[in-house]
mmCIF file of N, CA and C in Angstrom:
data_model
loop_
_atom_site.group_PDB
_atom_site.id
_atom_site.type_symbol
_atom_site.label_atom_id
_atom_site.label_comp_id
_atom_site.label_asym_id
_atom_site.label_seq_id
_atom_site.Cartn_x
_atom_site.Cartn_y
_atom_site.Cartn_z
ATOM 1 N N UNK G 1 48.558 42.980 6.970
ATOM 2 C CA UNK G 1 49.983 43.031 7.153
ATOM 3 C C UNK G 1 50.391 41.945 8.157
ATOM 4 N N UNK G 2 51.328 41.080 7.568
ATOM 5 C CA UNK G 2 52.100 40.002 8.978
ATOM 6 C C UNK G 2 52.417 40.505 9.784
ATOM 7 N N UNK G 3 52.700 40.011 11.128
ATOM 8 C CA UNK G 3 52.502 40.527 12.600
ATOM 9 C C UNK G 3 54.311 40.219 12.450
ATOM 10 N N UNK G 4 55.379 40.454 13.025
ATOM 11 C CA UNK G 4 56.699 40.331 12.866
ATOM 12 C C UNK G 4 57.217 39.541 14.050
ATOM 13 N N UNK G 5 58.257 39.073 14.057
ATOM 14 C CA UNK G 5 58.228 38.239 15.454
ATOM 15 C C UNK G 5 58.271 38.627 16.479
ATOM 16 N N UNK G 6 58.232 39.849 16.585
ATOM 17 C CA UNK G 6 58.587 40.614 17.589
ATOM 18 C C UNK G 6 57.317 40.649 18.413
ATOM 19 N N UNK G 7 56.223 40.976 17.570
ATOM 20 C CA UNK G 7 55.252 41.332 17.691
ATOM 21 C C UNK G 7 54.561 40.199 18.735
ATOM 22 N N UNK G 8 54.668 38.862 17.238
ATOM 23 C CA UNK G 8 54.145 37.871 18.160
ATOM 24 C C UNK G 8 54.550 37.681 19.494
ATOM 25 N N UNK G 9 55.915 38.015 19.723
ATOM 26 C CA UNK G 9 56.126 37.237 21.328
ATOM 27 C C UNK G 9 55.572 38.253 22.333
ATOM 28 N N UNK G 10 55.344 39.640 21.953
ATOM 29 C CA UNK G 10 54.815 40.956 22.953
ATOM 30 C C UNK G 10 53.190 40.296 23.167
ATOM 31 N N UNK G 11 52.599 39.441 21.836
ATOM 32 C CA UNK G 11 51.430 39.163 22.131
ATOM 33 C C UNK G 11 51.285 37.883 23.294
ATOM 34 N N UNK G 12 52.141 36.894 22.600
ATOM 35 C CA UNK G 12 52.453 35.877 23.770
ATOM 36 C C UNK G 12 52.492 36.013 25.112
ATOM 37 N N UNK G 13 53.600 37.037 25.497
ATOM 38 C CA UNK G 13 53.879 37.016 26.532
ATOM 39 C C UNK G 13 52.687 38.278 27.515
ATOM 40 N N UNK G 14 52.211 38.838 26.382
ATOM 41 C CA UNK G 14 50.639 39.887 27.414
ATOM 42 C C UNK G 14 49.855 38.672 27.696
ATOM 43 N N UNK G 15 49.529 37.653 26.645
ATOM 44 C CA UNK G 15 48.502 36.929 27.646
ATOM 45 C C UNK G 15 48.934 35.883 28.462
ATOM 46 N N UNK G 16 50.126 35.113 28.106
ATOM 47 C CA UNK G 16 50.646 34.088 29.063
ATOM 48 C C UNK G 16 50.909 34.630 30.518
ATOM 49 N N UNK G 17 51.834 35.935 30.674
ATOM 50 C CA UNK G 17 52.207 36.332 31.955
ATOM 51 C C UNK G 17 51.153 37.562 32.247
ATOM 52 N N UNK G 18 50.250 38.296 31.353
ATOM 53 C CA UNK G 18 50.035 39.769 31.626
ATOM 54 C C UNK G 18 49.129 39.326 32.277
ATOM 55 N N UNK G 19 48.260 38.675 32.587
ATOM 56 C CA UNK G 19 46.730 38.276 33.078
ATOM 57 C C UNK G 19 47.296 37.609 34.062
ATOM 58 N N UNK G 20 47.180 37.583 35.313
ATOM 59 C CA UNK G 20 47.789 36.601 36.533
ATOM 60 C C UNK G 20 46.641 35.321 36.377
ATOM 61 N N UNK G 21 45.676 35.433 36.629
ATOM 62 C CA UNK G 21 44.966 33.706 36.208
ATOM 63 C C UNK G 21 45.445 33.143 35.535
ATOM 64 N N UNK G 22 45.345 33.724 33.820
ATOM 65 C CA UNK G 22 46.207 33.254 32.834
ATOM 66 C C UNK G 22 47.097 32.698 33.174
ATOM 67 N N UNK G 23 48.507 33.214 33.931
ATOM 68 C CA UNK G 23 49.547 32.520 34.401
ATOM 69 C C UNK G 23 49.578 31.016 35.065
ATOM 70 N N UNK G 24 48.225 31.163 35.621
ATOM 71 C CA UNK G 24 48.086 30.663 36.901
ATOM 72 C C UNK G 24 46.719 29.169 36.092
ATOM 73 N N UNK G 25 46.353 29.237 34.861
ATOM 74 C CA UNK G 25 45.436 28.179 34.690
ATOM 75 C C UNK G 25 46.550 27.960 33.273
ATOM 76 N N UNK G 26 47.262 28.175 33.035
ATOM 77 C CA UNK G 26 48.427 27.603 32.150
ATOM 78 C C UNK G 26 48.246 27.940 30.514
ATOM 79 N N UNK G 27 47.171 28.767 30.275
ATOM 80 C CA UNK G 27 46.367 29.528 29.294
ATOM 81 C C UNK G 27 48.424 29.421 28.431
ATOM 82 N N UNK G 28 48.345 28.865 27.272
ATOM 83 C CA UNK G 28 49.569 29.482 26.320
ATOM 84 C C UNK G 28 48.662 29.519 25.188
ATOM 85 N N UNK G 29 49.474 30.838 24.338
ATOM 86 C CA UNK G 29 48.999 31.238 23.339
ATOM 87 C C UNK G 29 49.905 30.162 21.680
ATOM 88 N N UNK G 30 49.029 29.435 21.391
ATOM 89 C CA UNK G 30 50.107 28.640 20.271
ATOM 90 C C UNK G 30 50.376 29.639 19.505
ATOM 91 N N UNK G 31 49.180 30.102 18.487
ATOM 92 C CA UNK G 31 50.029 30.402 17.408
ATOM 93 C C UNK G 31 48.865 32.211 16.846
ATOM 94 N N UNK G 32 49.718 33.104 16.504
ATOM 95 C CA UNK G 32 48.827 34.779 15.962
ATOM 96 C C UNK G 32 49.697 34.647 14.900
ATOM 97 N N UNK G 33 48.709 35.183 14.200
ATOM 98 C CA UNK G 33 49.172 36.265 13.061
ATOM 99 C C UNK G 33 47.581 37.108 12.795
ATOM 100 N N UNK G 34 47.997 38.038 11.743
ATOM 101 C CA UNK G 34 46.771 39.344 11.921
ATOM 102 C C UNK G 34 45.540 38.764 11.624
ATOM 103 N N UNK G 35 44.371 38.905 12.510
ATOM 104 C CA UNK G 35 43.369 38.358 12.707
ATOM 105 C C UNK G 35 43.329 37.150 13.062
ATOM 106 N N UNK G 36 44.211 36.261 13.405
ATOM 107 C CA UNK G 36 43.956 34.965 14.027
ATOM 108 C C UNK G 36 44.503 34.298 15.158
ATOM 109 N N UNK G 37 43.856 33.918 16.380
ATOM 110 C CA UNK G 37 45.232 33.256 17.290
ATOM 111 C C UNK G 37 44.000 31.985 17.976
ATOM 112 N N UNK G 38 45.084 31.499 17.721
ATOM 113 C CA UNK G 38 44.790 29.731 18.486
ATOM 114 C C UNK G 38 45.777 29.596 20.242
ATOM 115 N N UNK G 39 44.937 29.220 21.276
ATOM 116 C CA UNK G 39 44.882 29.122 22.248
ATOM 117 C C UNK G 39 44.764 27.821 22.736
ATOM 118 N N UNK G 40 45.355 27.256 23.661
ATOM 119 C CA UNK G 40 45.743 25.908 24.604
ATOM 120 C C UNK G 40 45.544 26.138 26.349
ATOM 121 N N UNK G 41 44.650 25.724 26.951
ATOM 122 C CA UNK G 41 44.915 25.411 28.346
ATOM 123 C C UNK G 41 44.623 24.045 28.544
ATOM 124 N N UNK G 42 45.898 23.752 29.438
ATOM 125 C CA UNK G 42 45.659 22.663 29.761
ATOM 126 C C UNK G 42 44.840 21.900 31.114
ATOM 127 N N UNK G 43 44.584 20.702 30.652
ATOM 128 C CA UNK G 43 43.444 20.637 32.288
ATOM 129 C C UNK G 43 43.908 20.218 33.552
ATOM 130 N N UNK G 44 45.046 20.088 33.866
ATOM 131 C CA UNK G 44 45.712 20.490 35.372
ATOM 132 C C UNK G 44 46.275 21.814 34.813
ATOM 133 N N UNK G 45 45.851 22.624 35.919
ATOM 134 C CA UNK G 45 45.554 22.819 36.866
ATOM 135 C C UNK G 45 44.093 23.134 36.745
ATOM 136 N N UNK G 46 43.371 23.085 36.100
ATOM 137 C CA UNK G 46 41.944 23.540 36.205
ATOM 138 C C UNK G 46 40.671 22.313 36.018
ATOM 139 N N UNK G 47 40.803 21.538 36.954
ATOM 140 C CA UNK G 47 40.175 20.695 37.301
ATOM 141 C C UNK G 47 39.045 20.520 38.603
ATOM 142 N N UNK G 48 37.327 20.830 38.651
ATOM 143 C CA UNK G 48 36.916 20.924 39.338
ATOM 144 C C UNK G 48 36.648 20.001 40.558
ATOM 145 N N UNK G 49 35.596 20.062 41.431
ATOM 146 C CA UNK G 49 35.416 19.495 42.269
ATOM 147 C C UNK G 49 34.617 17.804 41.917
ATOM 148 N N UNK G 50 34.686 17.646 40.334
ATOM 149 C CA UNK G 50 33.947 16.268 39.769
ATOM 150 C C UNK G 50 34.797 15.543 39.329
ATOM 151 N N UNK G 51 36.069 16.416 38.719
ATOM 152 C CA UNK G 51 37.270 16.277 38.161
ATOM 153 C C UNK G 51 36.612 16.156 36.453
ATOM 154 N N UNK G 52 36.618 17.268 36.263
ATOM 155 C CA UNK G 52 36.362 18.218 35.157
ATOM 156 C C UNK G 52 36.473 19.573 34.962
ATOM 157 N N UNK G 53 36.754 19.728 33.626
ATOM 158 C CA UNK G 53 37.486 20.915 33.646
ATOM 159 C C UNK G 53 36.452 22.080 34.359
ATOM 160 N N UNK G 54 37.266 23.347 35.233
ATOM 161 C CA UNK G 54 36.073 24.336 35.938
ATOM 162 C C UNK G 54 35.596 24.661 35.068
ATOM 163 N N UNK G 55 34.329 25.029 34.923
ATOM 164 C CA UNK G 55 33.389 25.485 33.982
ATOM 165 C C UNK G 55 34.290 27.138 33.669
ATOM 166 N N UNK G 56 34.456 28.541 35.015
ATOM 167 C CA UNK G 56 35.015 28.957 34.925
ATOM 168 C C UNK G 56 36.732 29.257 34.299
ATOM 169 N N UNK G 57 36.952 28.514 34.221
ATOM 170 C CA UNK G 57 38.317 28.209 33.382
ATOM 171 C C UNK G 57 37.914 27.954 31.423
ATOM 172 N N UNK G 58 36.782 27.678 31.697
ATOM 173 C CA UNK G 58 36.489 27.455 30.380
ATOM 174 C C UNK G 58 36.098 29.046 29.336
ATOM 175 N N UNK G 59 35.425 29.365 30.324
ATOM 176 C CA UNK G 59 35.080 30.840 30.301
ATOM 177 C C UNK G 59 35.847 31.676 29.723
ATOM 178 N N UNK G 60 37.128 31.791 31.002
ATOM 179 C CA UNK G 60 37.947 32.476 30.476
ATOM 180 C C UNK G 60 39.286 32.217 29.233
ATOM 181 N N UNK G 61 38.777 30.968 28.841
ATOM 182 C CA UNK G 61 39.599 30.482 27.469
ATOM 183 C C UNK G 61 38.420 31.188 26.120
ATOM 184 N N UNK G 62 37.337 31.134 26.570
ATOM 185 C CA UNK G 62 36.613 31.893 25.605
ATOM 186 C C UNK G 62 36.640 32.994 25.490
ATOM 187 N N UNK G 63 36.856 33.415 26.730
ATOM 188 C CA UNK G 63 37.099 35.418 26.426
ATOM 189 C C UNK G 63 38.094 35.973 26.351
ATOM 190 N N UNK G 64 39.578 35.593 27.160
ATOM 191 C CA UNK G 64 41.030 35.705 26.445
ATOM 192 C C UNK G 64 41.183 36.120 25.107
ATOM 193 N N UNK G 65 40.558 34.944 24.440
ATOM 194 C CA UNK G 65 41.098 35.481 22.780
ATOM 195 C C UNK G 65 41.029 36.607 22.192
ATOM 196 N N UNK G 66 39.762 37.179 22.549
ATOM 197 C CA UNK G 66 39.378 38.325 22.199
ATOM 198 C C UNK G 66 40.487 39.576 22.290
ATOM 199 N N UNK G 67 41.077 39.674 23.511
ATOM 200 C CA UNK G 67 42.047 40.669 23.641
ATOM 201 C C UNK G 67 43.151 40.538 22.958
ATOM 202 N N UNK G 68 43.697 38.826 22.832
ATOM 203 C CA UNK G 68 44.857 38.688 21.538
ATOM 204 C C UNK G 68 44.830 38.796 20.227
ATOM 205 N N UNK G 69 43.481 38.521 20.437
ATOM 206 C CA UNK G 69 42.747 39.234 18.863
ATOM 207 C C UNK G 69 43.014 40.431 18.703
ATOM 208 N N UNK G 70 42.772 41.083 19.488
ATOM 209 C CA UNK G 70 42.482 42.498 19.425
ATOM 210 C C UNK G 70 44.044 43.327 19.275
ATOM 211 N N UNK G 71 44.916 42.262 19.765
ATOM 212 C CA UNK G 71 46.391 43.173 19.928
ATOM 213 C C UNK G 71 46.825 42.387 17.877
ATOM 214 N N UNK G 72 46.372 41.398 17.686
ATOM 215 C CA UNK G 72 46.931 41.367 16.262
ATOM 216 C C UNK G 72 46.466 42.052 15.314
ATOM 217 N N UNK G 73 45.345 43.024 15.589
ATOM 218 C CA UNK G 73 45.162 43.669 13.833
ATOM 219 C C UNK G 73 44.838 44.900 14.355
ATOM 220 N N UNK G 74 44.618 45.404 15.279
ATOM 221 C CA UNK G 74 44.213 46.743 16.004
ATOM 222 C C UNK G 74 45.746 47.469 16.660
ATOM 223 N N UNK G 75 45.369 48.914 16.620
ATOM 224 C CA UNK G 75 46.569 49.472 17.418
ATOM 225 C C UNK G 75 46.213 50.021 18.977
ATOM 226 N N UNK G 76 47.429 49.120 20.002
ATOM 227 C CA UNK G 76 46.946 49.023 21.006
ATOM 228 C C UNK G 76 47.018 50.167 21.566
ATOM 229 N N UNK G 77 47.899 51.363 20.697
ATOM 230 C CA UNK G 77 48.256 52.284 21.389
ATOM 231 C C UNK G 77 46.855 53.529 20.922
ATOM 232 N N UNK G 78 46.120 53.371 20.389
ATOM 233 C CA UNK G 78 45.041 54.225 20.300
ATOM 234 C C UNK G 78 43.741 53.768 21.256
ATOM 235 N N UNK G 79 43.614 52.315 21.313
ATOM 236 C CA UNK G 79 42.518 51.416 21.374
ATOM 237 C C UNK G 79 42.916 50.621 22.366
ATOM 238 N N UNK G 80 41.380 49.975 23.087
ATOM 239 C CA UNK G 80 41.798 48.861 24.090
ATOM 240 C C UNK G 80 40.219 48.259 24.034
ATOM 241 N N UNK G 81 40.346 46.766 24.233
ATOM 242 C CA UNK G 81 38.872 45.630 24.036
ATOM 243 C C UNK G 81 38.757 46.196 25.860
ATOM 244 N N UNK G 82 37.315 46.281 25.590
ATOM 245 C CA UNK G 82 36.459 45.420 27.108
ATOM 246 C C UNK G 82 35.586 44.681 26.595
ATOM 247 N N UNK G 83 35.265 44.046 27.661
ATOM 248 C CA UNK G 83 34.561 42.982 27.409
ATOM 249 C C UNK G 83 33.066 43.487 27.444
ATOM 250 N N UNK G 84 31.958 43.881 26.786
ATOM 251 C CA UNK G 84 30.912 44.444 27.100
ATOM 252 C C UNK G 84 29.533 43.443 27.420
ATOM 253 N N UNK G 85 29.763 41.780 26.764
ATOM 254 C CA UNK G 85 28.503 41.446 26.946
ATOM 255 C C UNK G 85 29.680 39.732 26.476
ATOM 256 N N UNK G 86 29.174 38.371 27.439
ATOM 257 C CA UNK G 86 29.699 37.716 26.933
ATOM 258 C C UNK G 86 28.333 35.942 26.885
ATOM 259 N N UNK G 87 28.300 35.295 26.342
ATOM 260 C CA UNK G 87 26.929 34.559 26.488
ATOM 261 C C UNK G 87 28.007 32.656 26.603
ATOM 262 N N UNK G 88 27.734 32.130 27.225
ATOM 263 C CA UNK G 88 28.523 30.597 26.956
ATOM 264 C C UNK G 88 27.645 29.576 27.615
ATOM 265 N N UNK G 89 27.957 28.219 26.105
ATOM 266 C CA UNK G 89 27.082 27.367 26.290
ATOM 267 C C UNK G 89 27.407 26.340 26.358
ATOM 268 N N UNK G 90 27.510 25.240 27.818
ATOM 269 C CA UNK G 90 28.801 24.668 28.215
ATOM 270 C C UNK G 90 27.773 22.972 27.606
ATOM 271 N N UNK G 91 28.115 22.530 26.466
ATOM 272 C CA UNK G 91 27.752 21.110 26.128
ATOM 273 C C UNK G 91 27.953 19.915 26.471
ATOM 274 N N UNK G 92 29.234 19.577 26.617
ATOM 275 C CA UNK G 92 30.187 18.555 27.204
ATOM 276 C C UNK G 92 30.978 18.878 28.307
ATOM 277 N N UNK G 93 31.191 17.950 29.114
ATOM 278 C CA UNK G 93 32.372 18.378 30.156
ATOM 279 C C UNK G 93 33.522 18.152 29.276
ATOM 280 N N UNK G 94 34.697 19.023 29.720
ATOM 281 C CA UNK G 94 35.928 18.579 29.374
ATOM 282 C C UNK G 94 36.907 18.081 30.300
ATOM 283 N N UNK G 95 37.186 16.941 29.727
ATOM 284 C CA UNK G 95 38.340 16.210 30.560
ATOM 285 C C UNK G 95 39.844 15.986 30.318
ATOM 286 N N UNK G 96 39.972 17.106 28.931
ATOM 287 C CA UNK G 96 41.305 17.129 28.648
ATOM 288 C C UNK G 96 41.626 18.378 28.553
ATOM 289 N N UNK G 97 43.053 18.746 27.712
ATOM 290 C CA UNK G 97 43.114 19.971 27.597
ATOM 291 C C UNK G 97 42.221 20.464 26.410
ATOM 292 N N UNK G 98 42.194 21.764 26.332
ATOM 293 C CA UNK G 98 40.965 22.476 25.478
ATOM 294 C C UNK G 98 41.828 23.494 24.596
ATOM 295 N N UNK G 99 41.626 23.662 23.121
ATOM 296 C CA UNK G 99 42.112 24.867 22.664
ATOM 297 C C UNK G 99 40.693 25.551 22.152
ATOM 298 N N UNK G 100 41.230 26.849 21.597
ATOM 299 C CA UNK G 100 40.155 27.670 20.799
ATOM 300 C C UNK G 100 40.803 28.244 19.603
ATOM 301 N N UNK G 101 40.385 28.602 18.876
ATOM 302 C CA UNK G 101 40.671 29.425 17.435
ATOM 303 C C UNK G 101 39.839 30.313 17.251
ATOM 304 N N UNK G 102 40.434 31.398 16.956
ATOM 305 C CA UNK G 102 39.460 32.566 16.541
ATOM 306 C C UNK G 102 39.951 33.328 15.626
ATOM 307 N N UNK G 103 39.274 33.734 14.462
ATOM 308 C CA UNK G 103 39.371 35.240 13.018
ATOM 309 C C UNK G 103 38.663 36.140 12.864
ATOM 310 N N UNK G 104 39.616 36.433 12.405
ATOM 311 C CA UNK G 104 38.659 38.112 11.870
ATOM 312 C C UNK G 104 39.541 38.176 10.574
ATOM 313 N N UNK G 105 38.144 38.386 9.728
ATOM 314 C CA UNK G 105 38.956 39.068 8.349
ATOM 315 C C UNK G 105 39.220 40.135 8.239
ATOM 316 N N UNK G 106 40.222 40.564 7.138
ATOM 317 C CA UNK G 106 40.555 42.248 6.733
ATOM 318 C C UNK G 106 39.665 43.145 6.459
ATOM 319 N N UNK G 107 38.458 42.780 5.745
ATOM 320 C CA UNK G 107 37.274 43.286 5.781
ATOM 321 C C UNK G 107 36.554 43.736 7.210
ATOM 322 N N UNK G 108 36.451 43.071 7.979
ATOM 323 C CA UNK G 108 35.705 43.203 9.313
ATOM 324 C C UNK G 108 37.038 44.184 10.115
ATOM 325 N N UNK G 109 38.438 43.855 10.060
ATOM 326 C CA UNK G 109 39.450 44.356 10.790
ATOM 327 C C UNK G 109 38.606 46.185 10.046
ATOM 328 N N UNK G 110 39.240 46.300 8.987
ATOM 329 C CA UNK G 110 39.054 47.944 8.990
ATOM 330 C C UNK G 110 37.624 48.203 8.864
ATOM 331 N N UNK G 111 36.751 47.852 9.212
ATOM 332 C CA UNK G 111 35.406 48.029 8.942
ATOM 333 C C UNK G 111 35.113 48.507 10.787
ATOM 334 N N UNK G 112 35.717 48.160 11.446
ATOM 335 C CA UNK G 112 35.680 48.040 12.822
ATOM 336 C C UNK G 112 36.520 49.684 13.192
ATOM 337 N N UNK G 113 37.870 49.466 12.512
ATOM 338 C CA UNK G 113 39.098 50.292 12.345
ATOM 339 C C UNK G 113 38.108 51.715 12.156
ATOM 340 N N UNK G 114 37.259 51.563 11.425
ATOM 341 C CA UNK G 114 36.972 52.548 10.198
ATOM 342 C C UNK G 114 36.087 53.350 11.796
ATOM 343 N N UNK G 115 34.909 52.768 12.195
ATOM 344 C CA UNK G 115 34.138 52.891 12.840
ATOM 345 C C UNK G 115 34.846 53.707 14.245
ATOM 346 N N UNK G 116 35.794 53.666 14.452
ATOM 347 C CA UNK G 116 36.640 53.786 15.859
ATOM 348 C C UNK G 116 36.959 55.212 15.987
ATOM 349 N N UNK G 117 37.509 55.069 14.138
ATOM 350 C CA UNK G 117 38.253 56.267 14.049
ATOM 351 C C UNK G 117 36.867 57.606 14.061
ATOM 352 N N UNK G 118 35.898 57.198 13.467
ATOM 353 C CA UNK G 118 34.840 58.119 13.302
ATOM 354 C C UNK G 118 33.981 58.351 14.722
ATOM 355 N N UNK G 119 33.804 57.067 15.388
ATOM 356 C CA UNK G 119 33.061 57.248 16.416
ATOM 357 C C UNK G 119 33.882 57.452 17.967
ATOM 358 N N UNK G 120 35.012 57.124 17.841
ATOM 359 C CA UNK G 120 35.917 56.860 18.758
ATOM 360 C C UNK G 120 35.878 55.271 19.451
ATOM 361 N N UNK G 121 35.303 54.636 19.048
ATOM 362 C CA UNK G 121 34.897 53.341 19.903
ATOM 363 C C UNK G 121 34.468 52.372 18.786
ATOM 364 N N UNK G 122 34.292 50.979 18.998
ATOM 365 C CA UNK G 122 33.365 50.337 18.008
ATOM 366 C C UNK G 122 33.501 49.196 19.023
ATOM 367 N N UNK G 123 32.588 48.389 18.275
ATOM 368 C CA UNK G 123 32.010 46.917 18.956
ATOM 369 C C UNK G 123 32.503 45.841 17.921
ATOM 370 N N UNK G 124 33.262 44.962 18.437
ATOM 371 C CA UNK G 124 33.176 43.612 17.756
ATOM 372 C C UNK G 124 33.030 42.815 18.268
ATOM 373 N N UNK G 125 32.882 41.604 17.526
ATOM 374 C CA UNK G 125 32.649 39.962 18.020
ATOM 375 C C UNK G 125 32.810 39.021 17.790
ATOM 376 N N UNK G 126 32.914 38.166 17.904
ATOM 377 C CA UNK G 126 33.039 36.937 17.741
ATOM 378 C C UNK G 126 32.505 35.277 18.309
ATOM 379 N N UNK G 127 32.763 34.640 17.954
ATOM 380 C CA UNK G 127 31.658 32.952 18.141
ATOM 381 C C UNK G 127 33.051 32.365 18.180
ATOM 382 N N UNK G 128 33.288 31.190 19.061
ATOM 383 C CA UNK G 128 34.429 30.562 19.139
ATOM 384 C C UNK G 128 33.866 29.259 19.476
ATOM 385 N N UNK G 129 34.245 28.149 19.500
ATOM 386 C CA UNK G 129 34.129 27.143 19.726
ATOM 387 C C UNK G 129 35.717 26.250 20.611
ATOM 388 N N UNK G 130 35.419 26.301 21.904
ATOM 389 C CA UNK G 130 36.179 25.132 22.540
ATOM 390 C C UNK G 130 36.427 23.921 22.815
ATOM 391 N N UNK G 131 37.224 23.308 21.568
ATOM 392 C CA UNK G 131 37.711 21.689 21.932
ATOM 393 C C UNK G 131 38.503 21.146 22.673
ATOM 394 N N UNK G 132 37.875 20.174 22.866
ATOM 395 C CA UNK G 132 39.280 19.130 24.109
ATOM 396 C C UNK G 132 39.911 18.103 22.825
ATOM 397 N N UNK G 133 40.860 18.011 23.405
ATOM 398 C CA UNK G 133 41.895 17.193 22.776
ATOM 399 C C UNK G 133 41.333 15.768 22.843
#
């Protein structure tokens, strides 16, 4: 089911303002719809002591998504993501800004759904990949 506009901007605005780092490393959410959202931070303000992007800042562009993920195809009002286990493998420095993209299909959405309702809980995941511009 399409996410309505409404929707999208409640998602926007939980991770742009709801997360104070977020606020604060310039994390905007481009673009959701159900199962998918693409993510932008830019690299001022998160520029380390080499002048590269903080490794930490990178981090948390990888694990963010997950929760906007989680608000486009899940109901937030039964359910909520933690983060239970997270692994990152930093290749390149980045010296620009960085986005991410992340999906989930309809298949995996109620397969997850399905699991929640029976077990009360379920586990998902995902692999993301972060580019610089």
């Amino acid at each position: 089911m399409a996410l309505t506009e409404k929707e999208k901007t409640f998602i926007k605005k939980s991770v742009e303002t709801g997360i104070p780092f977020c606020e604060r490393a310039g994390i905007e959410l481009v673009e959701c719809e159900t199962g998918y959202v693409k993510m932008r931070m830019p690299f001022e303000p998160n520029i380390n002591h080499v002048s590269m992007m903080y490794a930490g800042a990178l981090f948390t562009l990888a694990e963010v998504p997950g929760g906007a993920l989680f608000m486009t195809a899940f109901d937030g009002k039964k359910y909520y993501p933690i983060v239970k286990d997270m692994k990152i493998r930093f290749r390149r420095p980045a010296r620009t800004a960085i986005t991410v993209e992340v999906r989930m299909g309809p298949e995996e959405v109620e397969a997850i759904q399905a699991e929640a309702e029976r077990e009360g809980k379920a586990d998902y995941s995902w692999k993301c990949e972060l580019k610089d511009e």
